mmCIF file of C-alpha atoms in Angstrom:
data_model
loop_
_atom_site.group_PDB
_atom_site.id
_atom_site.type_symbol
_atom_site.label_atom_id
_atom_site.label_comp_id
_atom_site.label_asym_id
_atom_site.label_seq_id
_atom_site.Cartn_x
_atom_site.Cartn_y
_atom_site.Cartn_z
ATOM 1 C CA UNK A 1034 0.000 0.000 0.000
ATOM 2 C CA UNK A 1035 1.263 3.416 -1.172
ATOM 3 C CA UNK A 1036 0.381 6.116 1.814
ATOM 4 C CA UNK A 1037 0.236 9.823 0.446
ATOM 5 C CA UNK A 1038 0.626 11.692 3.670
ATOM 6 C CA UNK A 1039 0.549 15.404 2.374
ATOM 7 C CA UNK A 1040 -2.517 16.039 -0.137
ATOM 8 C CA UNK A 1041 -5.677 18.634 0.459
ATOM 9 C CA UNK A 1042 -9.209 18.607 -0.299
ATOM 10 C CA UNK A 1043 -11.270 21.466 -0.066
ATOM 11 C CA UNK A 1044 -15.210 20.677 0.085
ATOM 12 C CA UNK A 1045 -17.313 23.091 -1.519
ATOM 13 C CA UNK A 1046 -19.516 23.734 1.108
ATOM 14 C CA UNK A 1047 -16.385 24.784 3.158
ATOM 15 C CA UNK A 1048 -15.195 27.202 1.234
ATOM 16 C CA UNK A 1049 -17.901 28.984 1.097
ATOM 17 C CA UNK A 1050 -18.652 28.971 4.761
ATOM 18 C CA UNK A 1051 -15.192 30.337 5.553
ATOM 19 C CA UNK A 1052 -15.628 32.864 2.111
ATOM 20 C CA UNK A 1053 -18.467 34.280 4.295
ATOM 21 C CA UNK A 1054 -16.220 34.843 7.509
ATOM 22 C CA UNK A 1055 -13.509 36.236 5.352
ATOM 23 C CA UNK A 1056 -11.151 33.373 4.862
ATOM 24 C CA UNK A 1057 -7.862 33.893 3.023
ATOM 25 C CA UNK A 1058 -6.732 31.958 -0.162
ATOM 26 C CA UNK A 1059 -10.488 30.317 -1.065
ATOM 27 C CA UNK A 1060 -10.328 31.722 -5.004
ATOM 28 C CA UNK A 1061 -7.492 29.166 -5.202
ATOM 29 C CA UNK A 1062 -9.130 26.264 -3.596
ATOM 30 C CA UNK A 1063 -11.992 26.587 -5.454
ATOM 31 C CA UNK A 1064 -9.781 26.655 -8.836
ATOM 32 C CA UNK A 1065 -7.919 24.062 -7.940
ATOM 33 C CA UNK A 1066 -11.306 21.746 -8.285
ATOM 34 C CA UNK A 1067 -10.516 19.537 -5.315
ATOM 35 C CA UNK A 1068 -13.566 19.414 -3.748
ATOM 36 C CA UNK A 1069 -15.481 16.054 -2.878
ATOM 37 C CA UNK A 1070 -18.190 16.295 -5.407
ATOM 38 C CA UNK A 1071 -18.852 12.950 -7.806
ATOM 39 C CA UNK A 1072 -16.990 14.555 -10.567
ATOM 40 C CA UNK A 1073 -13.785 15.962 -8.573
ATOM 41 C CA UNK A 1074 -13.259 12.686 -6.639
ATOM 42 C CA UNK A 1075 -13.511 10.731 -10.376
ATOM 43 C CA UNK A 1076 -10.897 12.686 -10.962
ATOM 44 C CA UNK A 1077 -8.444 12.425 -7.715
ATOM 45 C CA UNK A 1078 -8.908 8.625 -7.862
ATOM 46 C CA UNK A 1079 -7.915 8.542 -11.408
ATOM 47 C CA UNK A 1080 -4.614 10.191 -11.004
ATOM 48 C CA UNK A 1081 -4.065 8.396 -7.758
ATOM 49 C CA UNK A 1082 -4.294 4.921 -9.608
ATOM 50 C CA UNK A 1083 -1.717 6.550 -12.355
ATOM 51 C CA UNK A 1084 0.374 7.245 -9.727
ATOM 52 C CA UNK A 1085 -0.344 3.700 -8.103
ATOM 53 C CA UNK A 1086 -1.020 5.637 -4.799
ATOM 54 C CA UNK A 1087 -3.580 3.586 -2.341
ATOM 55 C CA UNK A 1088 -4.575 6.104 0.343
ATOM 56 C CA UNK A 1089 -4.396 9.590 0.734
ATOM 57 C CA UNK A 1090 -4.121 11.716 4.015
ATOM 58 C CA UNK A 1091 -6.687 14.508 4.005
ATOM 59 C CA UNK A 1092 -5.826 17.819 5.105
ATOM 60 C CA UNK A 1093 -7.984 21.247 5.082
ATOM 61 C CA UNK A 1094 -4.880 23.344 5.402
ATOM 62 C CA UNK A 1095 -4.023 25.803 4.835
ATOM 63 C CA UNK A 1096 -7.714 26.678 4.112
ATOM 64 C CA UNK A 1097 -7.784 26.793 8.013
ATOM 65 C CA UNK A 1098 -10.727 27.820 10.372
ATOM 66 C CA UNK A 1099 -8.454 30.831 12.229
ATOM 67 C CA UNK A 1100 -11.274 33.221 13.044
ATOM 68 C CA UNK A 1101 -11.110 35.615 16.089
ATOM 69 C CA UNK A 1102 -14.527 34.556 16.091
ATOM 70 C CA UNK A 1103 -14.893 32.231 18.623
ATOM 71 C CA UNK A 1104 -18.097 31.101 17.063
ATOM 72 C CA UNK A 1105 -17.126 30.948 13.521
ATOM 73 C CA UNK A 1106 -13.723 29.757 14.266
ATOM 74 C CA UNK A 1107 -15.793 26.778 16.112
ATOM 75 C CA UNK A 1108 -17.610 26.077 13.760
ATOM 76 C CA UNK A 1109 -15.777 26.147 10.471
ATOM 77 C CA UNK A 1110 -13.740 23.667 12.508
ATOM 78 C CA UNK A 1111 -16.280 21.117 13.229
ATOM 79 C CA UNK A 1112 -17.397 21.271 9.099
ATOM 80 C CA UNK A 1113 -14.082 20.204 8.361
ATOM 81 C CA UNK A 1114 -14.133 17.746 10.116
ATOM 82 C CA UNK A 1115 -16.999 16.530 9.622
ATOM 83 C CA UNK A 1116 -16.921 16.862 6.048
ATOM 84 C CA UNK A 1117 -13.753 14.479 6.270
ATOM 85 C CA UNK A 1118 -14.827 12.019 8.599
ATOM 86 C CA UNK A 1119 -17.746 11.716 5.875
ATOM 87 C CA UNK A 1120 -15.326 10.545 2.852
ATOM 88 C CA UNK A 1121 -13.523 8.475 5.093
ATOM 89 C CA UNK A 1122 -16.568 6.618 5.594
ATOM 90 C CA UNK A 1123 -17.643 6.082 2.518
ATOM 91 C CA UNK A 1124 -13.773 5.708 0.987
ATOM 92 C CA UNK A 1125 -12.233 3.941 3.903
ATOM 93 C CA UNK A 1126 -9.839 2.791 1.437
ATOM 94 C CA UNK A 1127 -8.715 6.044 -0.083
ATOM 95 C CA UNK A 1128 -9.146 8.549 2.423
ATOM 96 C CA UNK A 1129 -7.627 8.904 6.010
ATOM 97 C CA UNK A 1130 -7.306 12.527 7.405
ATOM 98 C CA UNK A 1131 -5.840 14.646 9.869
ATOM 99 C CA UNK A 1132 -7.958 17.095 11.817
ATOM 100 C CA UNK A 1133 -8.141 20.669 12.862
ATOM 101 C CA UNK A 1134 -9.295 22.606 15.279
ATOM 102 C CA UNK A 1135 -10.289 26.405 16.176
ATOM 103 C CA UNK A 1136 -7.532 28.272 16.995
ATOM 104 C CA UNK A 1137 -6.721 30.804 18.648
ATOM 105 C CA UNK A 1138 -9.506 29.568 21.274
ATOM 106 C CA UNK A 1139 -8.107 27.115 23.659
ATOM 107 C CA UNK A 1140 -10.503 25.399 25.544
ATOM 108 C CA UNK A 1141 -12.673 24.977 22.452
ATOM 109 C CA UNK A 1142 -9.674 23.637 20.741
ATOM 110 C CA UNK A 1143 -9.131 21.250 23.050
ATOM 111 C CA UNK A 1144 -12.597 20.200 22.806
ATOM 112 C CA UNK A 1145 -12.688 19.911 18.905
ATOM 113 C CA UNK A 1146 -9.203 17.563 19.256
ATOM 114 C CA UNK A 1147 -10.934 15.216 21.708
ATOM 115 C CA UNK A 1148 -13.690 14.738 19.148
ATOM 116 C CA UNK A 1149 -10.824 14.410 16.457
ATOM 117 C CA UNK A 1150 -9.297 12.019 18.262
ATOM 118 C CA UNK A 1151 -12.479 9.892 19.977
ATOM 119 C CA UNK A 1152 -15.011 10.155 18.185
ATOM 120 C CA UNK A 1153 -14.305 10.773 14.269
ATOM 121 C CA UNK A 1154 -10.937 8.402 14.790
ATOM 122 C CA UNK A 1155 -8.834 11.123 12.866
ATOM 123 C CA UNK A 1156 -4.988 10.014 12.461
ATOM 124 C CA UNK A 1157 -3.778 13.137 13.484
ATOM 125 C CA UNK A 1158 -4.104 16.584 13.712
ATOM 126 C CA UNK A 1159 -2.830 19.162 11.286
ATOM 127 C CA UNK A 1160 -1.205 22.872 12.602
ATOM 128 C CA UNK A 1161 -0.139 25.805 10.131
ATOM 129 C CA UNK A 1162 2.903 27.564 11.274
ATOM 130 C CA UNK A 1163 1.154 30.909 12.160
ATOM 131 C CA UNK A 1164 -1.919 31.583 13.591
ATOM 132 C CA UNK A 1165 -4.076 34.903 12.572
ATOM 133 C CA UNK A 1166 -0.279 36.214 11.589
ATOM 134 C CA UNK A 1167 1.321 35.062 14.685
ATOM 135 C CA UNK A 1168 3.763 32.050 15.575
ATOM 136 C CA UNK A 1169 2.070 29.058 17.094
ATOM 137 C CA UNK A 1170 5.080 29.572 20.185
ATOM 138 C CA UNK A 1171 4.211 33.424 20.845
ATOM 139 C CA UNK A 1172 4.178 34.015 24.614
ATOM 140 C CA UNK A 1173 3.392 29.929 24.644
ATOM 141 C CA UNK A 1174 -0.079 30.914 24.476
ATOM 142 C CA UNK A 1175 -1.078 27.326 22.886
ATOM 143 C CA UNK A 1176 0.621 25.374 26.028
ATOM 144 C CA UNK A 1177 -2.191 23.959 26.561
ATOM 145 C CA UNK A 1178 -2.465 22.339 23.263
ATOM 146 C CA UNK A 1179 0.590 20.680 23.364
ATOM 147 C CA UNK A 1180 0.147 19.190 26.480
ATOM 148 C CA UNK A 1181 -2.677 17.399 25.346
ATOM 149 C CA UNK A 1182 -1.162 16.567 22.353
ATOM 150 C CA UNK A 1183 1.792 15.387 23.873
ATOM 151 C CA UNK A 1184 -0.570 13.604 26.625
ATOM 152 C CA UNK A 1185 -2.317 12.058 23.155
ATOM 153 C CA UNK A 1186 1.495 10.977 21.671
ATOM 154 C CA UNK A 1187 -0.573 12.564 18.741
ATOM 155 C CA UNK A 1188 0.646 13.282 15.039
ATOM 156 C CA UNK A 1189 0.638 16.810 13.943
ATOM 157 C CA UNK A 1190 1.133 17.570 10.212
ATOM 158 C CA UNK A 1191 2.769 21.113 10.453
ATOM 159 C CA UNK A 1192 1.853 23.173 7.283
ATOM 160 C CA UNK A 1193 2.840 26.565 5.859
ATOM 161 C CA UNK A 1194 -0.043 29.402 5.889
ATOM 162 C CA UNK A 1195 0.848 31.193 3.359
ATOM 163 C CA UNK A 1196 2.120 34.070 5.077
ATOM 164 C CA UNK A 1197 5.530 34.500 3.618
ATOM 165 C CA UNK A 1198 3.943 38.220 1.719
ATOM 166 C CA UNK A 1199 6.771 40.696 3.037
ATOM 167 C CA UNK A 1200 6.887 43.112 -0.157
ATOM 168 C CA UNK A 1201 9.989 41.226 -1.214
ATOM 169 C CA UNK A 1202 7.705 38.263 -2.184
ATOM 170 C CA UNK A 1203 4.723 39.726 -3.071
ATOM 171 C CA UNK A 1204 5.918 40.374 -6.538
ATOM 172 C CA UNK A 1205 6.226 37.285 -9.032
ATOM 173 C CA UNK A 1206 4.498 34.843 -7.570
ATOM 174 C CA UNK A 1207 7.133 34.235 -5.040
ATOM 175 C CA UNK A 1208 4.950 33.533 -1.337
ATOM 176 C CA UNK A 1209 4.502 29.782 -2.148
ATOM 177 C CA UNK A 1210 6.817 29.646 -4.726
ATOM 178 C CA UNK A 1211 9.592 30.502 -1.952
ATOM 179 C CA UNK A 1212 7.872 31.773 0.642
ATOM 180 C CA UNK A 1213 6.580 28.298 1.900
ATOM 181 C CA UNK A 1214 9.638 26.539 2.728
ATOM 182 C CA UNK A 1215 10.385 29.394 4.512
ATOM 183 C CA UNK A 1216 8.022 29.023 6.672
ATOM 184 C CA UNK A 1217 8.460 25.230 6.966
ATOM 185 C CA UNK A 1218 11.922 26.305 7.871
ATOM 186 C CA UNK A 1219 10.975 28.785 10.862
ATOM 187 C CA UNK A 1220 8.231 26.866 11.920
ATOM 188 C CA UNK A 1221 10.425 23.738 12.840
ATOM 189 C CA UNK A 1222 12.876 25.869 14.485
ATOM 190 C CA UNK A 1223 10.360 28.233 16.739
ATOM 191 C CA UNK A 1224 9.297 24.789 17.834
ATOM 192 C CA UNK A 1225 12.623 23.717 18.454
ATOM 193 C CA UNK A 1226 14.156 27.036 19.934
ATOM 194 C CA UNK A 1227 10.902 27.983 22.051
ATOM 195 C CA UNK A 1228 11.249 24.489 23.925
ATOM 196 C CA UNK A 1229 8.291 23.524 22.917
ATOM 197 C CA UNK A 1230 9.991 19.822 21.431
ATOM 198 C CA UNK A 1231 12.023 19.822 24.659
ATOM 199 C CA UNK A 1232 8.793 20.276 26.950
ATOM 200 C CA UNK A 1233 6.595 17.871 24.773
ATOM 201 C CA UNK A 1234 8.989 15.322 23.267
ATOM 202 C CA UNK A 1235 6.073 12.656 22.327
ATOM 203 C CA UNK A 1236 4.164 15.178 19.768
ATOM 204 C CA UNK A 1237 5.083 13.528 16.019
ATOM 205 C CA UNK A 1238 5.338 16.364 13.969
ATOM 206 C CA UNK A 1239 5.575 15.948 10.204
ATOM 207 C CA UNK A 1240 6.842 19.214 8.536
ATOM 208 C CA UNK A 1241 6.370 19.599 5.153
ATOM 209 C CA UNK A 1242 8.280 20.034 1.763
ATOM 210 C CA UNK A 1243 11.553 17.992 3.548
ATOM 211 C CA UNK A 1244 11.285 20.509 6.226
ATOM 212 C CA UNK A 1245 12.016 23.560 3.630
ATOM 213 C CA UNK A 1246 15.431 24.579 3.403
ATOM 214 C CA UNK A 1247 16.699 22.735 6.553
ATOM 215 C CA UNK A 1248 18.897 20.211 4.980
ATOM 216 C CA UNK A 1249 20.827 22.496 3.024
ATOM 217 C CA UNK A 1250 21.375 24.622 5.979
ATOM 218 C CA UNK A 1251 21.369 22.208 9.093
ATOM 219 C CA UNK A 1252 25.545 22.671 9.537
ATOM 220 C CA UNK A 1253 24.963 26.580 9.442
ATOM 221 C CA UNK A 1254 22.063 26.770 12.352
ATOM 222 C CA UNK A 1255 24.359 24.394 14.347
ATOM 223 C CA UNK A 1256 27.318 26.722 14.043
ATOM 224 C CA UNK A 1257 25.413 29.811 14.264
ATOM 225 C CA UNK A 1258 22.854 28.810 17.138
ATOM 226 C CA UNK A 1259 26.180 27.737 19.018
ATOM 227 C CA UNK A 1260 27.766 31.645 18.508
ATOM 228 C CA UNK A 1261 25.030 33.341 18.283
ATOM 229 C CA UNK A 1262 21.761 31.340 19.075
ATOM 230 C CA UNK A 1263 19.022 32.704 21.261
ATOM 231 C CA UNK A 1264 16.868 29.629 22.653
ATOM 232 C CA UNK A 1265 15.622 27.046 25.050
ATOM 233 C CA UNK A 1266 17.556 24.062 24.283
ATOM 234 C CA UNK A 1267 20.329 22.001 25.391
ATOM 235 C CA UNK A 1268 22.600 20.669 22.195
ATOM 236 C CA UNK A 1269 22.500 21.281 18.743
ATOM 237 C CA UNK A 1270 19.531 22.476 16.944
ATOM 238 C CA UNK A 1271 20.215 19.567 14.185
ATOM 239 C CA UNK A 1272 19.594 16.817 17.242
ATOM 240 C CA UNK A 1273 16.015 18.175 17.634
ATOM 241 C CA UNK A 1274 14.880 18.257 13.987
ATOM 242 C CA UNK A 1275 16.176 14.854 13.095
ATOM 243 C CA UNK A 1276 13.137 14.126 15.642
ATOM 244 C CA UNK A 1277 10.815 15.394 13.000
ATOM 245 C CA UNK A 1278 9.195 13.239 9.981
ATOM 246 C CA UNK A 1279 9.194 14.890 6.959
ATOM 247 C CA UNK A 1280 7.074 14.677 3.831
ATOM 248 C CA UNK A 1281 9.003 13.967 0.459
ATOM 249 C CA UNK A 1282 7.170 17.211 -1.494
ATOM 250 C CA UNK A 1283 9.950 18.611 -3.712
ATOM 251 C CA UNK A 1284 8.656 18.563 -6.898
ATOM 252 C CA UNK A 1285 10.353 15.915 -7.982
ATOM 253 C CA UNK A 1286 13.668 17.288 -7.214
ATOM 254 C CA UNK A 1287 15.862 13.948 -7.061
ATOM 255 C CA UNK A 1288 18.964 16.355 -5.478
ATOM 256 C CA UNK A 1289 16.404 17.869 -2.709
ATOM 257 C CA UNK A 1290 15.646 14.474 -2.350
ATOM 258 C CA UNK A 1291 19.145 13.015 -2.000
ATOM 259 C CA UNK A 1292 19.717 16.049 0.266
ATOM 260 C CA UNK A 1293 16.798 15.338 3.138
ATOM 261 C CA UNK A 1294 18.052 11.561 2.983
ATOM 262 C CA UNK A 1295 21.941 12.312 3.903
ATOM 263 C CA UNK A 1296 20.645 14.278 7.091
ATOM 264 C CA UNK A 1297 17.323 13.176 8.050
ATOM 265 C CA UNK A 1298 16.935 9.304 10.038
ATOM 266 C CA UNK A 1299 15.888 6.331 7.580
ATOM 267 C CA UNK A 1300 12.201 5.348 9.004
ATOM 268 C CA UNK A 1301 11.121 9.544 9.217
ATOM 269 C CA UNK A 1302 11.141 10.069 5.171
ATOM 270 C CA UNK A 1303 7.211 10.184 4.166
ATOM 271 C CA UNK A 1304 5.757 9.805 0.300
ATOM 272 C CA UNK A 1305 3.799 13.049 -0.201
ATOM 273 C CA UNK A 1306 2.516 14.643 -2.751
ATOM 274 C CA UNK A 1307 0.837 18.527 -2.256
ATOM 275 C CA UNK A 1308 -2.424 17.099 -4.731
ATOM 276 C CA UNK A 1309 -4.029 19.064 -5.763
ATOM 277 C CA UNK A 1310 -1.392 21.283 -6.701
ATOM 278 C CA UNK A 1311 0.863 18.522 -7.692
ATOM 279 C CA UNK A 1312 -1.690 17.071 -10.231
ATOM 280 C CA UNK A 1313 -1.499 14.724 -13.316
ATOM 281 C CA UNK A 1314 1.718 14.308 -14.276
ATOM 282 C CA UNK A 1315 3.231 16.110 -11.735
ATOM 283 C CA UNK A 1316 1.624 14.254 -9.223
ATOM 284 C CA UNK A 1317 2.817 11.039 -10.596
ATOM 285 C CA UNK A 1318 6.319 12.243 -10.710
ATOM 286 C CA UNK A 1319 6.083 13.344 -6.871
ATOM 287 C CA UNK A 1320 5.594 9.363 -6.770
ATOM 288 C CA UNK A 1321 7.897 8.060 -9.433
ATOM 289 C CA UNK A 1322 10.720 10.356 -8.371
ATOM 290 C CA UNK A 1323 11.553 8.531 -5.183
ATOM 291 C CA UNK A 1324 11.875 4.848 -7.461
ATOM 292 C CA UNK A 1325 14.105 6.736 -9.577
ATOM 293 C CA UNK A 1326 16.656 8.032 -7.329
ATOM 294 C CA UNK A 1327 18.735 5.256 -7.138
ATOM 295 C CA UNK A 1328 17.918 4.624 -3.400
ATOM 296 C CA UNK A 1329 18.286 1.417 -1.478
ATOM 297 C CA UNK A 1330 15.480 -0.847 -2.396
ATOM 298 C CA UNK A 1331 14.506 -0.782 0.986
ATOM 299 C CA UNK A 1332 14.779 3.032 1.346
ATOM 300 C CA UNK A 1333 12.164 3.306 -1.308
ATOM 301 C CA UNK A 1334 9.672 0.840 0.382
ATOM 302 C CA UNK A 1335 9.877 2.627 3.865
ATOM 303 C CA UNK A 1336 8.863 5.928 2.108
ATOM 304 C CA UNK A 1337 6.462 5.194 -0.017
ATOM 305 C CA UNK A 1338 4.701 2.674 2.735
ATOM 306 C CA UNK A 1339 6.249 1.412 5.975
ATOM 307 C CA UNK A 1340 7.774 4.449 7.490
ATOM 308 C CA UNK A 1341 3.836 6.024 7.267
ATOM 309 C CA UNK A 1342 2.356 2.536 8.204
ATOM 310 C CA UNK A 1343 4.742 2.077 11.102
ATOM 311 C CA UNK A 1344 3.615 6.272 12.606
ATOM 312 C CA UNK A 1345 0.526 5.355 11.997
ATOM 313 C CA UNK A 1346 0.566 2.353 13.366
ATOM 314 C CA UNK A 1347 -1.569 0.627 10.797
#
């Protein structure tokens, strides 16, 4: 079984619920045609079974339900979910998902990732760098969270926003273009630096994209956070995000590739894919590219199955 771990689908009736409440980035979703109508699903299985892929892991991000709304941020989250838990019952064998729930409100967070968890039997949970513009470790206002995540020893698939729009990459298409490995950069290391890994070492985070541009750079935050560093942690930065799993989005990139496996451990290399926005041929190429880097025979089998198998424990 081939386990996707990083692909999106964005209901209809979602969309335009958070439209409504001002959600950012929903013209995109909605051209992207990944919804979970007859037609669009056709279509997702089709290019799955090109790409020989078995099951995909939902996520909503980063079409998120961040509202200062306590209401609407409530209850965007529970249509998301419920929207998922919906196709995983009728696809059980095509759909898994990770859940999400309403930040910035605690308690009512905590609530929605009990029901995650409990009742809709979500694998994990899914987290986008910022919140309403502001990191997830600001003033640890989300301790809570973690704690019962790390109480949970739950998965959390940690996702870019899309808030990379300085005026430097506003022009040229450059935010997701450049500006989300970026984030998937910073996001791992205000986890790291903050403490937050230290404080809650059973949370499984996955970061996306091979963790952005932290295997090219790993030797340069060691020597740098050891001169220069300002953070929570005893040891090297490099020590903590090895701890991560990371998704094998790099448009197949066979270098990036070769890259994440010289620095990151064996068994925390993930097939995924980005679908919808790595579609038809791309999207088989995000699949093909790992058989054709001249890994290990085993290498390739842990990626595209066991390593997500073995996390998920299924």
């Amino acid at each position: 079984m081939i386990i996707d771990v990083h692909a999106h689908c964005f209901p209809k009736e979602y969309l335009d619920d958070i439209e409504k409440k001002g959600g950012d980035l929903v013209n995109v979703a909605r051209y992207m045609k990944a919804g979970s109508d007859e037609q669009e699903l056709a279509a997702r299985f089709a290019v799955m079974e090109s790409a020989g892929v078995d099951l995909q892991v939902l996520s909503i991000v980063p079409q998120v339900p961040y509202f200062a709304n306590k209401e609407d941020a409530v209850n965007s989250a529970k249509m998301a979910n419920n929207l998922y838990a919906q196709l995983i019952t009728k696809f059980p064998e095509r759909f898994q998902a990770f859940g999400i729930f309403p930040l910035p409100h605690i308690q009512e967070s905590l609530d929605e990732i009990k029901r995650c968890f409990d009742e809709l039997g979500m694998w994990g949970v899914t987290l986008t760098t910022t919140v309403l513009q502001h990191s997830i470790v600001e003033a640890n206002r989300f301790e809570d969270i973690f704690a019962e995540l790390n109480r949970r020893k739950a998965i959390v698939f940690l996702h870019p926003a899309g808030c990379c729009t300085g005026e430097q990459t506003k022009v040229f298409g450059l935010t997701w273009m450049i500006g989300a490995p970026f984030e998937d950069t910073y996001g791992v290391l205000h986890l790291i630096l903050s403490g937050v890994t230290s404080r809650f070492p059973d949370i499984r985070f996955i970061s996306t994209h091979l963790g952005g541009y932290l295997p090219m750079i790993m030797q340069r935050i060691d020597n740098l956070y050891t001169d220069w560093g300002d953070g929570e942690i005893q040891g090297k930065p490099s020590d903590f995000i090895k701890r991560f799993w990371v998704d094998t989005v790099a448009h197949g990139h066979i270098p990036a590739l070769h890259n994440a496996v010289d620095v990151y451990p064996s068994d925390h290399l993930l097939l995924g894919t980005d679908y919808p926005y790595a579609n038809h041929d791309k999207y088989v190429r995000a699949v093909d590219y790992i058989k054709q880097a001249n890994l290990p025979e085993d290498l390739v089998r842990k990626i595209l199955t066991d390593n997500a198998r073995d996390l998920f424990k299924k």
